[in-house]
Coordinates of C-alpha atoms and ligand atoms in Angstrom, one line a residue:
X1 CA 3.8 -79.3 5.1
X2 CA 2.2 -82.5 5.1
X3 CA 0.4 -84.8 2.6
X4 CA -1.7 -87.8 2.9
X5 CA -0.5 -91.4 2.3
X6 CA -3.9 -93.4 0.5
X7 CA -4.2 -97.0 0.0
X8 CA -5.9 -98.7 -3.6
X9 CA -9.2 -98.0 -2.2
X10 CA -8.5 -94.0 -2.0
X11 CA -8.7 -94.4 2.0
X12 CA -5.9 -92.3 3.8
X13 CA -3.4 -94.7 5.8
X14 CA -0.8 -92.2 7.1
X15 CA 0.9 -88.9 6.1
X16 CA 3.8 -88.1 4.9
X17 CA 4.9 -84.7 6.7
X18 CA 7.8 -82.5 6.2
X19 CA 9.4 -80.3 8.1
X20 CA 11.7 -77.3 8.1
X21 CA 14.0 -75.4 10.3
X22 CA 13.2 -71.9 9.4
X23 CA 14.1 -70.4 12.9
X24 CA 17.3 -69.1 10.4
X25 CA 15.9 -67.6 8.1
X26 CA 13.3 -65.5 10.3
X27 CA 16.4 -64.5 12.7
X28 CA 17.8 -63.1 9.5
X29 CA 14.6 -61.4 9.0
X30 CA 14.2 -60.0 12.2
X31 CA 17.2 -58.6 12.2
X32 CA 17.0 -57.5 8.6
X33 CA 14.0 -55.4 10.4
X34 CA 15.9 -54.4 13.1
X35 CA 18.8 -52.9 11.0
X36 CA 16.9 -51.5 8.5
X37 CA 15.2 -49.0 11.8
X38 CA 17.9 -48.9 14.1
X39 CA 21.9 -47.1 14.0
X40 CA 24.7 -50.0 14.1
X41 CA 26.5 -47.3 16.7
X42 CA 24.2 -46.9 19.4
X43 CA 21.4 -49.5 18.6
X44 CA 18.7 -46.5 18.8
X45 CA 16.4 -46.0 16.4
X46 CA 17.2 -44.5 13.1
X47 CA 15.7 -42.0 10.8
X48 CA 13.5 -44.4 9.3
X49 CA 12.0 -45.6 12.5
X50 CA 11.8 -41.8 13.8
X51 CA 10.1 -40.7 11.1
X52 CA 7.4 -43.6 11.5
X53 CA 7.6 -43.4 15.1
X54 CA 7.0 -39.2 14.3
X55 CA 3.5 -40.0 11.7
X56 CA 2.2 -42.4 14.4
X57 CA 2.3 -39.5 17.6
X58 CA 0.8 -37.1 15.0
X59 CA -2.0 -39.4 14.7
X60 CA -2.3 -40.3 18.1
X61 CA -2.2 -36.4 19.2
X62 CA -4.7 -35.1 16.9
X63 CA -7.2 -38.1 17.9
X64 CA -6.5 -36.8 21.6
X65 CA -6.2 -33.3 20.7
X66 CA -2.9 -33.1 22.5
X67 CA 0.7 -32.0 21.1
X68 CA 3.7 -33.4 20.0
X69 CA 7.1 -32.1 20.5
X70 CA 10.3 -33.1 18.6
X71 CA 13.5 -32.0 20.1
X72 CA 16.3 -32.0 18.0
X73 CA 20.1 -32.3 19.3
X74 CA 23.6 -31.7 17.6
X75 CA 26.7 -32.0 19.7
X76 CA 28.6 -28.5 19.8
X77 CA 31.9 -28.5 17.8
X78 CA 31.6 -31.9 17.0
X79 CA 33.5 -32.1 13.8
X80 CA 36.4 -30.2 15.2
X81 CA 36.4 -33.5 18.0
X82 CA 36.4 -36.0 15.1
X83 CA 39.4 -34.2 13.6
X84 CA 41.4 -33.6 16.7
X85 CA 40.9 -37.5 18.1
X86 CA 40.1 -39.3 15.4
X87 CA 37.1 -41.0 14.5
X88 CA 37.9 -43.7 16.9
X89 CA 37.5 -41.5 19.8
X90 CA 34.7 -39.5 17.8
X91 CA 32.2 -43.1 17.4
X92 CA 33.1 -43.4 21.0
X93 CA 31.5 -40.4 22.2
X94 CA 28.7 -40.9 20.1
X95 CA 28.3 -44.0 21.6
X96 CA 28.8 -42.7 24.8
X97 CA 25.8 -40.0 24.2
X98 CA 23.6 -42.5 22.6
X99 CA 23.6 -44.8 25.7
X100 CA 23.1 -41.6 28.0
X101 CA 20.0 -40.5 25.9
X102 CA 18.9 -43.8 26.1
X103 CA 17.5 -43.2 30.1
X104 CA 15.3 -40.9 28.6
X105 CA 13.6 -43.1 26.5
X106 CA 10.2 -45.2 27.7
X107 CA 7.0 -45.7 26.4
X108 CA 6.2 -43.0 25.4
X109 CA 9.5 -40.8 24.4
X110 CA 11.1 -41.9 21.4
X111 CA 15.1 -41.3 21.1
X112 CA 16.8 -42.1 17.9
X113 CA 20.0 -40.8 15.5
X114 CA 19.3 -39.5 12.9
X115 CA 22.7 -38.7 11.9
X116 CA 26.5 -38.1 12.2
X117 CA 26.1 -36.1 15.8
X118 CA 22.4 -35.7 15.4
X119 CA 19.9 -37.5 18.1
X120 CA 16.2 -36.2 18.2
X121 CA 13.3 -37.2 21.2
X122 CA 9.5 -37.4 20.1
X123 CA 7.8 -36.1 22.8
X124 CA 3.7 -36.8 23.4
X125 CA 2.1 -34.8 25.2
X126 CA 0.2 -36.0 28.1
X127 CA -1.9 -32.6 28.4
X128 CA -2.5 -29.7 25.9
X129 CA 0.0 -27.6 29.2
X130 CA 3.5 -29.8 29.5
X131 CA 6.5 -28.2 30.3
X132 CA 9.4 -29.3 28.4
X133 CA 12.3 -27.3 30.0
X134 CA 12.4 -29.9 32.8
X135 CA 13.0 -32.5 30.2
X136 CA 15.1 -29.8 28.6
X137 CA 17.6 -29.4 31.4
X138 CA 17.5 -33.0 32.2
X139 CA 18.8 -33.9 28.7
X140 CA 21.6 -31.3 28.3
X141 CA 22.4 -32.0 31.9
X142 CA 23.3 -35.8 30.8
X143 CA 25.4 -34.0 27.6
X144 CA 27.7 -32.1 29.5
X145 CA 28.6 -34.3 32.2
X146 CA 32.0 -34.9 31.7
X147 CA 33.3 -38.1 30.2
X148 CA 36.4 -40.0 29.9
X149 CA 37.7 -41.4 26.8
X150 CA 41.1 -42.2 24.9
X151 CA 42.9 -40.9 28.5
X152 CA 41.6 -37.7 28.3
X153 CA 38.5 -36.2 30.0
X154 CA 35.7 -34.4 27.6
X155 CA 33.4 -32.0 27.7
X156 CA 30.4 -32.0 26.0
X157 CA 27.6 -29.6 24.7
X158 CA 25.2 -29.8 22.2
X159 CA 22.1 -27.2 20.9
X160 CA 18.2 -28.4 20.9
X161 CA 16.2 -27.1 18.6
X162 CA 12.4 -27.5 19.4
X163 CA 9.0 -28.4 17.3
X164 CA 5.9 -28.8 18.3
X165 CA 2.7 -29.9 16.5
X166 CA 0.2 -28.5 16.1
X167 CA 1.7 -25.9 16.8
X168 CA 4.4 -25.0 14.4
X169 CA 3.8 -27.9 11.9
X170 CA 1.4 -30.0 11.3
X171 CA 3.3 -33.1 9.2
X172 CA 6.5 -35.0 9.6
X173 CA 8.2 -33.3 7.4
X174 CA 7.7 -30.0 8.7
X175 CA 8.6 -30.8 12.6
X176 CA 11.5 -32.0 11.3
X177 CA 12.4 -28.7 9.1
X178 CA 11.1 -26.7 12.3
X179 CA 12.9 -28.4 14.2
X180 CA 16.4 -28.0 12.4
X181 CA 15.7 -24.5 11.9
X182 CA 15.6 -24.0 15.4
X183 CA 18.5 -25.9 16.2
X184 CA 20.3 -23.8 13.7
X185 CA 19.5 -20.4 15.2
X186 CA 20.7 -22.5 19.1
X187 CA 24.0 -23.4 17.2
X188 CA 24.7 -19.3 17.2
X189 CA 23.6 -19.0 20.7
X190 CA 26.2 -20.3 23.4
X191 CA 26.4 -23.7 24.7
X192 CA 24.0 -26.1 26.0
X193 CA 21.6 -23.3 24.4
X194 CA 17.8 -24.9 23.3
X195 CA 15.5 -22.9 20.6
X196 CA 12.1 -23.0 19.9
X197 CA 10.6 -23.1 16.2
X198 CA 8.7 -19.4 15.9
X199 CA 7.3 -17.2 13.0
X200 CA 10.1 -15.2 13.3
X201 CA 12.6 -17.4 13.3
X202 CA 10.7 -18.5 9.8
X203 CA 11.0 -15.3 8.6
X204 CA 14.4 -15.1 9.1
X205 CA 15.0 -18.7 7.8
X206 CA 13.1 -17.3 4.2
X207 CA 15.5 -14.2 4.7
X208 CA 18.8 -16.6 5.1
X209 CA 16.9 -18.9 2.0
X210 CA 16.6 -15.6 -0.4
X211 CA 19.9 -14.4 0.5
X212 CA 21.2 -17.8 -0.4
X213 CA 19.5 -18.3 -3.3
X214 CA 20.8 -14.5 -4.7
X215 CA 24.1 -15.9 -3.6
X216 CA 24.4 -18.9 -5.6
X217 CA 22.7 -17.5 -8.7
X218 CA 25.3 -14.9 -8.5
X219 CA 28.4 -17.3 -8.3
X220 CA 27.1 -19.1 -11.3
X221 CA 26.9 -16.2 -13.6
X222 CA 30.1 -14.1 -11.8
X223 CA 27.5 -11.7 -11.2
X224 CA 28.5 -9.9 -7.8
X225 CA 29.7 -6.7 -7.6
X226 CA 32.9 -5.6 -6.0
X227 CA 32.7 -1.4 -4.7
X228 CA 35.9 0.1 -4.1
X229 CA 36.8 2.4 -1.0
X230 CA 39.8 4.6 -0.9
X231 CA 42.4 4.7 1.6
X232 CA 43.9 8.0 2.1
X233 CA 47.4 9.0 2.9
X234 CA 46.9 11.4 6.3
X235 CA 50.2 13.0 5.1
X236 CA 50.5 13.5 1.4
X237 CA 46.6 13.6 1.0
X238 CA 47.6 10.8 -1.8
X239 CA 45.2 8.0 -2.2
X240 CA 47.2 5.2 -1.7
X241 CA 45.2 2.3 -2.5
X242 CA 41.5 0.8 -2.3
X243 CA 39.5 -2.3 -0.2
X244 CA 37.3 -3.9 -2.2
X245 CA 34.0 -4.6 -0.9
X246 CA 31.7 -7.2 -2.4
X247 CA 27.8 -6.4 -2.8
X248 CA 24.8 -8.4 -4.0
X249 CA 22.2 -7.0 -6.1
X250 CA 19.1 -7.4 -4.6
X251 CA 15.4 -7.0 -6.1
X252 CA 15.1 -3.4 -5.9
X253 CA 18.1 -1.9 -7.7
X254 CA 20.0 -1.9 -4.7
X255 CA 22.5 -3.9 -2.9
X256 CA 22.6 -6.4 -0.1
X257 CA 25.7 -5.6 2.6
X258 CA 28.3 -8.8 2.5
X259 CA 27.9 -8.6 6.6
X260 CA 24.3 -10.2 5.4
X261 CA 25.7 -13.2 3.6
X262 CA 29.3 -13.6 4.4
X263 CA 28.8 -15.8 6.8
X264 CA 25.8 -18.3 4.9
X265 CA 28.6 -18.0 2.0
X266 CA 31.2 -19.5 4.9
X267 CA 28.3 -22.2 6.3
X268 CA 27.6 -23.3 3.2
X269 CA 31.2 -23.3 1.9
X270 CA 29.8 -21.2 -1.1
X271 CA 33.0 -18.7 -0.2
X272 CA 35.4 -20.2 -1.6
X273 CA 34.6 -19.6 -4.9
X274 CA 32.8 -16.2 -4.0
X275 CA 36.3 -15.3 -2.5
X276 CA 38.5 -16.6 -5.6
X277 CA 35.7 -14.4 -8.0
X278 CA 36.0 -11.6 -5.8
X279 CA 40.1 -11.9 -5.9
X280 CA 40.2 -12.4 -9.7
X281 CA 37.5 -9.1 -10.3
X282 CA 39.7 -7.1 -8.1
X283 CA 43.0 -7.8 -9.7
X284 CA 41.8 -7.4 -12.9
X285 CA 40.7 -3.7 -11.5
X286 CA 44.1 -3.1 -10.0
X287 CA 45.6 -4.0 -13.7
X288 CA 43.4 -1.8 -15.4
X289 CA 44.3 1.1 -12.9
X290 CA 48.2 0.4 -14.0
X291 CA 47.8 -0.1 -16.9
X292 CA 45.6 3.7 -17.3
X293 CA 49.1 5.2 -15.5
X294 CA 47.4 5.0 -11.9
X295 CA 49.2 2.4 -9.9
X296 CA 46.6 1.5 -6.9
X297 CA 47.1 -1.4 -4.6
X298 CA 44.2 -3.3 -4.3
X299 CA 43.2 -5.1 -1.0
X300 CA 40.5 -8.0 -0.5
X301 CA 39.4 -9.6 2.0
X302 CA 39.9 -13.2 2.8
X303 CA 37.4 -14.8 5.6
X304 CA 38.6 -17.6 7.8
X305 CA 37.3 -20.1 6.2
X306 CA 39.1 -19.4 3.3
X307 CA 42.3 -20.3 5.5
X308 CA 41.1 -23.3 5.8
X309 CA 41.5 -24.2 1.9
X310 CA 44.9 -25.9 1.1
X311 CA 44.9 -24.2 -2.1
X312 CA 44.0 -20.6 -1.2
X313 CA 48.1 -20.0 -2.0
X314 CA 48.2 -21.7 -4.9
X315 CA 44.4 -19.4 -6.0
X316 CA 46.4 -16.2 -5.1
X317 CA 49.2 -17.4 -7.2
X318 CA 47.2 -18.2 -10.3
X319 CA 45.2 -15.3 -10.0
X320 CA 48.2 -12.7 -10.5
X321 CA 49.1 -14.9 -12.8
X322 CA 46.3 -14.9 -14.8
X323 CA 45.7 -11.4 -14.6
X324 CA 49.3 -10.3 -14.2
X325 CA 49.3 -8.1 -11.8
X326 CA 52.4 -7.3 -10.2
X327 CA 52.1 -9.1 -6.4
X328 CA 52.9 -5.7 -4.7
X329 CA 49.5 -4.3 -6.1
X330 CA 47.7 -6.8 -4.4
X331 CA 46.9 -6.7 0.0
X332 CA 45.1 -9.6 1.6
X333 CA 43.0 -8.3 4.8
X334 CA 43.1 -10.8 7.3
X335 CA 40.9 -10.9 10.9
X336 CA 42.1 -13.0 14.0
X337 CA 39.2 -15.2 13.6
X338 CA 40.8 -16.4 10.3
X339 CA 44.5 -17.2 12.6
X340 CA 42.3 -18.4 15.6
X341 CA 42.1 -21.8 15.0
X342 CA 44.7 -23.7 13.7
X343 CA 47.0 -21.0 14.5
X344 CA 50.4 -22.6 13.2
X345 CA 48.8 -23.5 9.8
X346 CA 47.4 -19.9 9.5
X347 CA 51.2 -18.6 10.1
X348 CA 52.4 -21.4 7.3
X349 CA 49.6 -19.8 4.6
X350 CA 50.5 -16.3 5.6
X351 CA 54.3 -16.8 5.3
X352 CA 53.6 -18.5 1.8
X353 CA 51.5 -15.8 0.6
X354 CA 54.0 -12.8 1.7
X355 CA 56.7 -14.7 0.3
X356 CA 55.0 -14.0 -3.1
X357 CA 55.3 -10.2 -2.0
X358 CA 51.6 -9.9 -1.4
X359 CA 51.0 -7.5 1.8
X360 CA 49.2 -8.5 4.8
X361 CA 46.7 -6.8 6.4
X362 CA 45.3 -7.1 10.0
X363 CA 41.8 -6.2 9.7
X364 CA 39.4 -4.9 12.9
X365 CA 42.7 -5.1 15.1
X366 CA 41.8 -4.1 18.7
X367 CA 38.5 -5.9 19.1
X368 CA 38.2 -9.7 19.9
X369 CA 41.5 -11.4 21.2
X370 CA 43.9 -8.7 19.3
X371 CA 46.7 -10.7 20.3
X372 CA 50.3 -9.0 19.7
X373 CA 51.5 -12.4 19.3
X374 CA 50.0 -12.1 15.8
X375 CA 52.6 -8.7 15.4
X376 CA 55.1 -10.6 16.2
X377 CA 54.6 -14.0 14.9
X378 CA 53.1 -12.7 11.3
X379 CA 54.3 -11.5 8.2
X380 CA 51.9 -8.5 8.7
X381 CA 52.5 -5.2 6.8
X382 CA 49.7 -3.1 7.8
X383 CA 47.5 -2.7 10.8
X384 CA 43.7 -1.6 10.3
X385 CA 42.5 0.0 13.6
X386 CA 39.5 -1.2 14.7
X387 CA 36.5 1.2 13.1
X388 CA 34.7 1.1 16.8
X389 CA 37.7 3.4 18.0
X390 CA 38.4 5.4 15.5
X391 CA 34.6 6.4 14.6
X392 CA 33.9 8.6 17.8
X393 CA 37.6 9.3 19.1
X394 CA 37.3 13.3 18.8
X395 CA 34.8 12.7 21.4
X396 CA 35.8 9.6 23.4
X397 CA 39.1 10.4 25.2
X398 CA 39.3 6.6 26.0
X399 CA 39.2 5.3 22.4
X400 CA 41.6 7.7 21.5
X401 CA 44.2 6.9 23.7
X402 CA 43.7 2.9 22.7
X403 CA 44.0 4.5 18.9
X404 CA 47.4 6.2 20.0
X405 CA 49.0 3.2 21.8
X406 CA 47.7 0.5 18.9
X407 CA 49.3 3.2 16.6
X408 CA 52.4 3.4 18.5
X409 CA 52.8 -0.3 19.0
X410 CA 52.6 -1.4 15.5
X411 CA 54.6 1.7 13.7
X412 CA 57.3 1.0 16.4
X413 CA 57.3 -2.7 14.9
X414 CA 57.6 -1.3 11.5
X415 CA 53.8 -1.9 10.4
X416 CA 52.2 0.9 8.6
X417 CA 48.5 1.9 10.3
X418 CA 45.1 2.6 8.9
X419 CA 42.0 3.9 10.8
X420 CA 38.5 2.8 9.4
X421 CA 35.7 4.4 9.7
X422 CA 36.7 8.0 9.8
X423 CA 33.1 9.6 9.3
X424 CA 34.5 13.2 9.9
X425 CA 36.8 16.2 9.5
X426 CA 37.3 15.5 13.4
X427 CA 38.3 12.0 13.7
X428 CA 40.7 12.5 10.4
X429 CA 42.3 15.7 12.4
X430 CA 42.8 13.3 15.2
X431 CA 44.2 9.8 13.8
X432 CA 46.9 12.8 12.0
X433 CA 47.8 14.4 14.9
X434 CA 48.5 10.6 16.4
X435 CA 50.7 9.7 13.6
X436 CA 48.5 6.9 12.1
X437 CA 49.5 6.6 8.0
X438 CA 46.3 6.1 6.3
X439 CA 42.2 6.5 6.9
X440 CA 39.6 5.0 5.1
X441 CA 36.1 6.1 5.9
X442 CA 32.4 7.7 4.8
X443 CA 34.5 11.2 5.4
X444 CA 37.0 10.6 2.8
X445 CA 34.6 8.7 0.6
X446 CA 32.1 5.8 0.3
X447 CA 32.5 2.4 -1.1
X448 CA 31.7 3.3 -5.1
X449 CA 30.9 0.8 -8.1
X450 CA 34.0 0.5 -10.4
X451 CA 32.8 3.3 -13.1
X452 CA 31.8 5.6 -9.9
X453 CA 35.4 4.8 -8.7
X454 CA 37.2 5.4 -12.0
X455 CA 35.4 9.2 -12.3
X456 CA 37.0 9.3 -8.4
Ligands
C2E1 P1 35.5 -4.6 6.9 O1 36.5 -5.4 6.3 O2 35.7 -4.1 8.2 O3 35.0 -3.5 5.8 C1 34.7 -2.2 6.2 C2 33.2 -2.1 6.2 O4 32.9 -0.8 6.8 C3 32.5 -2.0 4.9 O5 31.2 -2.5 5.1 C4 32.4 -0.5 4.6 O6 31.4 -0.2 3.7 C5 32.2 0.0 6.0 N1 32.6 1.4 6.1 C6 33.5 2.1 5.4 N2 33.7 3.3 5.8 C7 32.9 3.4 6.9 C8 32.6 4.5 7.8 O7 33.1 5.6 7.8 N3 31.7 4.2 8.8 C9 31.0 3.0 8.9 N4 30.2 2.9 9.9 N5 31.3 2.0 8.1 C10 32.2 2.2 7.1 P2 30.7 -3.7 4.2 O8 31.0 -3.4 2.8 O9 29.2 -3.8 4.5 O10 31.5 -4.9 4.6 C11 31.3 -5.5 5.9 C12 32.3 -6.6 6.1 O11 32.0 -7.7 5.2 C13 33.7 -6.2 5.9 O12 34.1 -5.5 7.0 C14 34.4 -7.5 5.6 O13 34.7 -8.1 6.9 C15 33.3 -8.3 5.0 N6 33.5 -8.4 3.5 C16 33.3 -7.4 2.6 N7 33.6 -7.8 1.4 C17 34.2 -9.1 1.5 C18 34.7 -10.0 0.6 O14 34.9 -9.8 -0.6 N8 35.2 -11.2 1.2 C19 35.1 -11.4 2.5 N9 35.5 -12.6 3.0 N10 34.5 -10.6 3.4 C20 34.1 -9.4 2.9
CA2 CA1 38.5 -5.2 5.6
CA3 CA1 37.7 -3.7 9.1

């Protein structure tokens, strides 16, 4: 700033002028800036920045009637990574990725993070006609080379989901919802797998939303219903206890199947306390089937997320507790998926919960993996024989003989055996004449509302 210097006649003789360094304090403001639109990690641009960089393509491609693409990218299993390494190793390899995407980005293509293990590339289009599966390739290409960290070699893979305005959205907020959806349905696909955003997949995105929504408004009021299907005893004819089967209402005075929203309720983590309602209504069913003079062990079914849960031992526990029911009325129905991965752990909860004198099922046993290192290695009372085998055995000599040598395996180990899905006379004259224990099926009778059951 400067000022003038005057003399007694008002004339100016000089200036005085000041100055001052502010080269500091607009650093600190460019870099404020930069910060504020760029990730610390892997100095791309951030969500703010993507989003701005996102508004100013859509303008540019509706004044040149052209299209915008955003390409959304999560790294496959990437949690499981952070967990096993460490989150050392973990901001490494983000690091590693974010300097790898970086090649792709120019003028024109914008790459940023816009989270955890989440990148994204804005995409103009130079023409209405542009192939992005060269791009495509390129990019998951650069993802799955394999890369060296902490000593140990990785590999990569991540799923791209795909928008494109005007296409499939025609606002920020949209390509970016598109865009995730798509990268969702990817994530169930195999690795390195890309998606585009369609009408279907939005139907099926409301379908997953409704389902959801039923789910949660459900949990809140303890609203779900269980059914209960019998298991027979092949021999004595006896029913010797029930599965219970959980069921959403839907809008029609019907129900929705749990294969529908078992797995959103395990996404979401929602099953943990869908699993601990379903546990409490079913014991407190089993008490009341005592307590009339009919003894009936109930058995639920526990998911694999639910093994994940520290206290899923400690919820079994109460839960008997709370609704005394002797332990021996009470089954837990396990899968291998549940066992899978973190095996040992698994083997810990199991031993904990039979030590309690709760019986373990193996459900769907001769499908997936079907290890007998799970016979051997756990606590497991009961074998249920996969339903695939046992539903067309009178007429499938091959599925029979797998029923007869899972059958003889696991009664020769001491387990007792069930076959599921027995849907006729047939198939239940068969699993007797192998020797298998119990059958549960649409032959014998369907899963039936508690008041149904009770009249059973
Ligand atoms: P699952 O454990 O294998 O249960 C048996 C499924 O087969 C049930 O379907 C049952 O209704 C059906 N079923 C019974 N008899 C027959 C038959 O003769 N033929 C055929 N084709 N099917 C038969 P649902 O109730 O739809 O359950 C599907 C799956 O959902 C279950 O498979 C189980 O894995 C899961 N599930 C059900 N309830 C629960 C629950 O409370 N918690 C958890 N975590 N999972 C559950
Ligand atoms: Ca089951
Ligand atoms: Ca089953």
């Amino acid at each position: 700033s400067a000022a003038p210097i005057l003399n007694e006649k008002k004339q100016q003789c000089g200036a005085v002028m000041v100055f001052q360094d502010v080269s500091e304090t607009l650093a600190m403001s460019v870099q404020m800036t930069y910060l504020s639109h760029h990730d610390q990690l892997t100095s791309l641009p951030n969500r703010v920045l993507l989003h701005d960089r996102l508004t100013q393509g859509i303008a540019r491609a509706s004044f040149n009637d052209t299209k915008l693409s955003l390409l959304l990218l999560d790294l496959d299993k990437f949690k499981f990574i952070n967990d096993a390494l460490g989150h050392h190793i973990g901001d490494e390899i983000i690091a590693h990725i974010g300097h790898s995407l970086d090649c792709f980005a120019c003028n024109d293509i914008t790459v940023a993070r816009v989270g955890g293990d989440e990148f994204a590339l804005v995409v103009p289009h130079e023409s209405h006609s542009l192939s992005l599966e060269p791009l495509i390739n390129q990019v998951l290409n650069v993802i799955s080379k394999p890369f060296r960290s902490g000593g140990e070699q990785h590999i990569l893979s991540a799923s791209l989901g795909i928008s494109v305005y005007p296409d499939d959205a025609n606002c920020v907020e949209e390509m970016l919802r598109h865009a995730d959806s798509a990268m969702y349905k990817a994530k169930n696909e195999a690795a390195n797998s890309y998606c585009y955003f369609s009408t279907d997949l939005q139907v099926e995105m409301n379908k997953r939303l409704d389902v959801g929504n039923k789910l949660r408004k459900a949990l809140e009021n303890n609203a779900h219903d269980v059914h209960y299907q019998p298991k027979y005893d092949l021999r004595s004819g006896e029913m010797v206890g029930v599965e219970s089967l959980v069921r959403l209402s839907d809008d029609e005075g019907g129900f929705i199947s749990p294969l529908n929203f078992i797995e959103y309720a395990e996404e979401t983590g929602l099953i943990f306390r869908l699993g601990e309602q379903v546990l409490e209504k079913s014991c407190i069913s089993a008490k009341r089937w005592l307590d009339a003079g009919v003894p009936t062990k109930v058995a639920v079914n526990i998911s694999a997320k639910q093994f994940t849960d520290s206290k899923l031992v400690d919820t079994v526990a109460m839960i008997l507790e709370k609704t005394q029911l002797p332990s021996k009325y009470l089954e837990l129905e396990v899968t291998e998926s549940a066992l899978i991965e973190n095996y040992e752990y698994a083997v810990n909860q199991l031993k904990l919960i039979a030590n309690m004198k709760v019986s373990i099922a193996l459900d769907d046993f001769g499908t997936g993996f079907s290890s007998y290192g799970y016979l051997r290695d756990l606590p497991v009372n009961c074998v249920k024989i996969d339903g695939s085998f046992v539903q067309d055995m009178h007429t499938s000599p091959v599925n029979k003989v797998l029923v007869s040598s899972i059958n003889d395996v696991a009664k020769a180990i001491g387990m007792s055996t069930v076959g599921e899905y027995v849907e006729s006379a047939l198939a239940m004259e068969s699993l007797r004449a192998i020797g298998v224990d119990f059958a549960q099926g649409f032959a014998i009778a369907h899963p039936a509302p508690l008041d149904n059951f009770v009249r059973l």
